[in-house]
GROMACS .gro file of N, CA and C in nm:
model
  207
    1TYR      N    1 -24.388 -22.478  -0.901
    1TYR     CA    2 -24.247 -22.451  -0.850
    1TYR      C    3 -24.158 -22.522  -0.932
    2GLU      N    4 -24.039 -22.463  -0.948
    2GLU     CA    5 -23.938 -22.508  -1.030
    2GLU      C    6 -23.802 -22.507  -0.958
    3GLU      N    7 -23.718 -22.600  -0.996
    3GLU     CA    8 -23.581 -22.609  -0.937
    3GLU      C    9 -23.508 -22.488  -0.989
    4GLY      N   10 -23.394 -22.448  -0.913
    4GLY     CA   11 -23.319 -22.334  -0.968
    4GLY      C   12 -23.232 -22.274  -0.851
    5PRO      N   13 -23.170 -22.165  -0.879
    5PRO     CA   14 -23.094 -22.086  -0.776
    5PRO      C   15 -23.194 -22.015  -0.673
    6VAL      N   16 -23.152 -22.035  -0.554
    6VAL     CA   17 -23.221 -21.967  -0.437
    6VAL      C   18 -23.119 -21.886  -0.359
    7LYS      N   19 -23.164 -21.769  -0.317
    7LYS     CA   20 -23.069 -21.695  -0.230
    7LYS      C   21 -23.173 -21.666  -0.111
    8ILE      N   22 -23.114 -21.678   0.009
    8ILE     CA   23 -23.196 -21.655   0.125
    8ILE      C   24 -23.126 -21.557   0.209
    9ASN      N   25 -23.186 -21.442   0.245
    9ASN     CA   26 -23.135 -21.333   0.320
    9ASN      C   27 -23.210 -21.307   0.441
   10ILE      N   28 -23.160 -21.265   0.540
   10ILE     CA   29 -23.234 -21.207   0.663
   10ILE      C   30 -23.192 -21.057   0.655
   11LEU      N   31 -23.316 -20.981   0.667
   11LEU     CA   32 -23.305 -20.828   0.659
   11LEU      C   33 -23.356 -20.789   0.805
   12ASN      N   34 -23.304 -20.673   0.848
   12ASN     CA   35 -23.361 -20.595   0.966
   12ASN      C   36 -23.494 -20.524   0.929
   13LEU      N   37 -23.554 -20.458   1.033
   13LEU     CA   38 -23.676 -20.393   1.003
   13LEU      C   39 -23.658 -20.269   0.900
   14THR      N   40 -23.525 -20.227   0.885
   14THR     CA   41 -23.516 -20.109   0.788
   14THR      C   42 -23.483 -20.170   0.651
   15GLY      N   43 -23.491 -20.283   0.642
   15GLY     CA   44 -23.454 -20.349   0.496
   15GLY      C   45 -23.312 -20.369   0.475
   16GLU      N   46 -23.220 -20.353   0.586
   16GLU     CA   47 -23.078 -20.375   0.555
   16GLU      C   48 -23.043 -20.514   0.584
   17GLN      N   49 -22.953 -20.579   0.494
   17GLN     CA   50 -22.915 -20.712   0.491
   17GLN      C   51 -22.844 -20.739   0.624
   18VAL      N   52 -22.884 -20.847   0.693
   18VAL     CA   53 -22.815 -20.884   0.822
   18VAL      C   54 -22.713 -20.995   0.781
   19VAL      N   55 -22.765 -21.090   0.701
   19VAL     CA   56 -22.684 -21.209   0.665
   19VAL      C   57 -22.745 -21.280   0.544
   20THR      N   58 -22.661 -21.332   0.466
   20THR     CA   59 -22.719 -21.429   0.360
   20THR      C   60 -22.703 -21.558   0.407
   21LEU      N   61 -22.809 -21.648   0.434
   21LEU     CA   62 -22.806 -21.778   0.484
   21LEU      C   63 -22.758 -21.878   0.381
   22GLN      N   64 -22.803 -21.850   0.258
   22GLN     CA   65 -22.774 -21.954   0.163
   22GLN      C   66 -22.782 -21.891   0.030
   23GLN      N   67 -22.706 -21.936  -0.062
   23GLN     CA   68 -22.712 -21.908  -0.201
   23GLN      C   69 -22.680 -22.031  -0.286
   24ALA      N   70 -22.776 -22.114  -0.326
   24ALA     CA   71 -22.738 -22.232  -0.397
   24ALA      C   72 -22.839 -22.285  -0.480
   25HIS      N   73 -22.824 -22.375  -0.565
   25HIS     CA   74 -22.923 -22.423  -0.662
   25HIS      C   75 -23.011 -22.539  -0.568
   26HIS      N   76 -23.147 -22.542  -0.594
   26HIS     CA   77 -23.218 -22.629  -0.509
   26HIS      C   78 -23.311 -22.705  -0.603
   27PRO      N   79 -23.332 -22.817  -0.579
   27PRO     CA   80 -23.439 -22.889  -0.657
   27PRO      C   81 -23.575 -22.859  -0.598
   28CYS      N   82 -23.680 -22.903  -0.661
   28CYS     CA   83 -23.814 -22.875  -0.617
   28CYS      C   84 -23.838 -22.948  -0.483
   29GLY      N   85 -23.921 -22.910  -0.390
   29GLY     CA   86 -23.952 -22.956  -0.278
   29GLY      C   87 -23.941 -22.883  -0.162
   30HIS      N   88 -23.963 -22.943  -0.046
   30HIS     CA   89 -23.957 -22.855   0.084
   30HIS      C   90 -23.818 -22.878   0.132
   31HIS      N   91 -23.777 -22.761   0.190
   31HIS     CA   92 -23.640 -22.756   0.248
   31HIS      C   93 -23.647 -22.665   0.384
   32GLN      N   94 -23.552 -22.692   0.464
   32GLN     CA   95 -23.554 -22.618   0.590
   32GLN      C   96 -23.417 -22.559   0.618
   33ILE      N   97 -23.421 -22.440   0.657
   33ILE     CA   98 -23.293 -22.347   0.693
   33ILE      C   99 -23.321 -22.307   0.843
   34ILE      N  100 -23.215 -22.322   0.902
   34ILE     CA  101 -23.221 -22.279   1.047
   34ILE      C  102 -23.118 -22.166   1.066
   35TRP      N  103 -23.174 -22.043   1.120
   35TRP     CA  104 -23.079 -21.938   1.137
   35TRP      C  105 -23.067 -21.918   1.298
   36GLN      N  106 -22.953 -21.923   1.341
   36GLN     CA  107 -22.922 -21.918   1.481
   36GLN      C  108 -22.916 -21.760   1.549
   37GLY      N  109 -22.933 -21.666   1.453
   37GLY     CA  110 -22.940 -21.526   1.506
   37GLY      C  111 -22.816 -21.455   1.506
   38GLN      N  112 -22.727 -21.488   1.410
   38GLN     CA  113 -22.589 -21.418   1.401
   38GLN      C  114 -22.595 -21.335   1.261
   39ASN      N  115 -22.526 -21.224   1.265
   39ASN     CA  116 -22.527 -21.162   1.142
   39ASN      C  117 -22.397 -21.205   1.052
   40GLY      N  118 -22.364 -21.147   0.946
   40GLY     CA  119 -22.268 -21.184   0.869
   40GLY      C  120 -22.134 -21.186   0.919
   41GLN      N  121 -22.103 -21.122   1.030
   41GLN     CA  122 -21.977 -21.118   1.102
   41GLN      C  123 -21.974 -21.222   1.221
   42GLY      N  124 -22.064 -21.289   1.237
   42GLY     CA  125 -22.074 -21.380   1.340
   42GLY      C  126 -22.128 -21.328   1.483
   43HIS      N  127 -22.181 -21.205   1.482
   43HIS     CA  128 -22.232 -21.136   1.609
   43HIS      C  129 -22.376 -21.176   1.631
   44TRP      N  130 -22.412 -21.188   1.754
   44TRP     CA  131 -22.541 -21.202   1.765
   44TRP      C  132 -22.630 -21.080   1.751
   45VAL      N  133 -22.751 -21.095   1.690
   45VAL     CA  134 -22.823 -20.985   1.673
   45VAL      C  135 -22.930 -20.974   1.782
   46PRO      N  136 -22.989 -20.850   1.802
   46PRO     CA  137 -23.080 -20.827   1.905
   46PRO      C  138 -23.224 -20.890   1.879
   47SER      N  139 -23.304 -20.914   1.973
   47SER     CA  140 -23.438 -20.945   1.954
   47SER      C  141 -23.500 -20.849   1.890
   48GLY      N  142 -23.590 -20.888   1.805
   48GLY     CA  143 -23.672 -20.782   1.724
   48GLY      C  144 -23.741 -20.852   1.605
   49VAL      N  145 -23.782 -20.749   1.518
   49VAL     CA  146 -23.861 -20.805   1.394
   49VAL      C  147 -23.773 -20.797   1.269
   50TYR      N  148 -23.762 -20.907   1.192
   50TYR     CA  149 -23.678 -20.938   1.085
   50TYR      C  150 -23.761 -20.992   0.970
   51PHE      N  151 -23.699 -20.993   0.860
   51PHE     CA  152 -23.759 -21.037   0.726
   51PHE      C  153 -23.674 -21.152   0.677
   52ALA      N  154 -23.730 -21.265   0.639
   52ALA     CA  155 -23.661 -21.370   0.562
   52ALA      C  156 -23.702 -21.335   0.420
   53GLU      N  157 -23.588 -21.324   0.329
   53GLU     CA  158 -23.623 -21.288   0.189
   53GLU      C  159 -23.555 -21.407   0.105
   54PHE      N  160 -23.670 -21.452   0.016
   54PHE     CA  161 -23.636 -21.563  -0.067
   54PHE      C  162 -23.625 -21.513  -0.199
   55VAL      N  163 -23.504 -21.524  -0.276
   55VAL     CA  164 -23.473 -21.467  -0.411
   55VAL      C  165 -23.462 -21.578  -0.508
   56THR      N  166 -23.562 -21.600  -0.609
   56THR     CA  167 -23.556 -21.699  -0.699
   56THR      C  168 -23.569 -21.635  -0.858
   57LEU      N  169 -23.546 -21.718  -0.945
   57LEU     CA  170 -23.562 -21.669  -1.087
   57LEU      C  171 -23.708 -21.617  -1.089
   58GLY      N  172 -23.805 -21.665  -1.027
   58GLY     CA  173 -23.950 -21.644  -1.029
   58GLY      C  174 -23.982 -21.527  -0.959
   59GLY      N  175 -23.894 -21.455  -0.883
   59GLY     CA  176 -23.926 -21.343  -0.802
   59GLY      C  177 -23.875 -21.342  -0.658
   60THR      N  178 -23.910 -21.248  -0.573
   60THR     CA  179 -23.869 -21.227  -0.450
   60THR      C  180 -23.990 -21.220  -0.354
   61ILE      N  181 -23.969 -21.309  -0.236
   61ILE     CA  182 -24.061 -21.309  -0.143
   61ILE      C  183 -24.007 -21.277  -0.006
   62ARG      N  184 -24.086 -21.197   0.068
   62ARG     CA  185 -24.026 -21.156   0.206
   62ARG      C  186 -24.137 -21.202   0.301
   63LYS      N  187 -24.087 -21.260   0.416
   63LYS     CA  188 -24.172 -21.314   0.525
   63LYS      C  189 -24.134 -21.257   0.665
   64LYS      N  190 -24.222 -21.179   0.722
   64LYS     CA  191 -24.186 -21.105   0.853
   64LYS      C  192 -24.184 -21.216   0.956
   65PHE      N  193 -24.087 -21.207   1.059
   65PHE     CA  194 -24.096 -21.284   1.179
   65PHE      C  195 -24.040 -21.217   1.287
   66VAL      N  196 -24.060 -21.267   1.410
   66VAL     CA  197 -23.998 -21.204   1.538
   66VAL      C  198 -23.892 -21.309   1.587
   67PHE      N  199 -23.761 -21.243   1.611
   67PHE     CA  200 -23.656 -21.315   1.669
   67PHE      C  201 -23.632 -21.289   1.822
   68LEU      N  202 -23.655 -21.387   1.910
   68LEU     CA  203 -23.621 -21.358   2.054
   68LEU      C  204 -23.508 -21.443   2.090
   69ARG      N  205 -23.440 -21.367   2.172
   69ARG     CA  206 -23.309 -21.450   2.222
   69ARG      C  207 -23.339 -21.477   2.370
   0.00000   0.00000   0.00000
């Protein structure tokens, strides 16, 4: 792993961006981000399947998860 810019997005099941959680330069290591379930306008999203998308210089990774309210 390398330090560098990281962008973390939440996407809905159709791949549309719900919110960008973070866009910053990160050192190597473990980090924690908590998403409270709000979209980019501050509205609550419904329960369902979402993707966390991690974009770095090395590529993009998407992880599927279930959000329950």
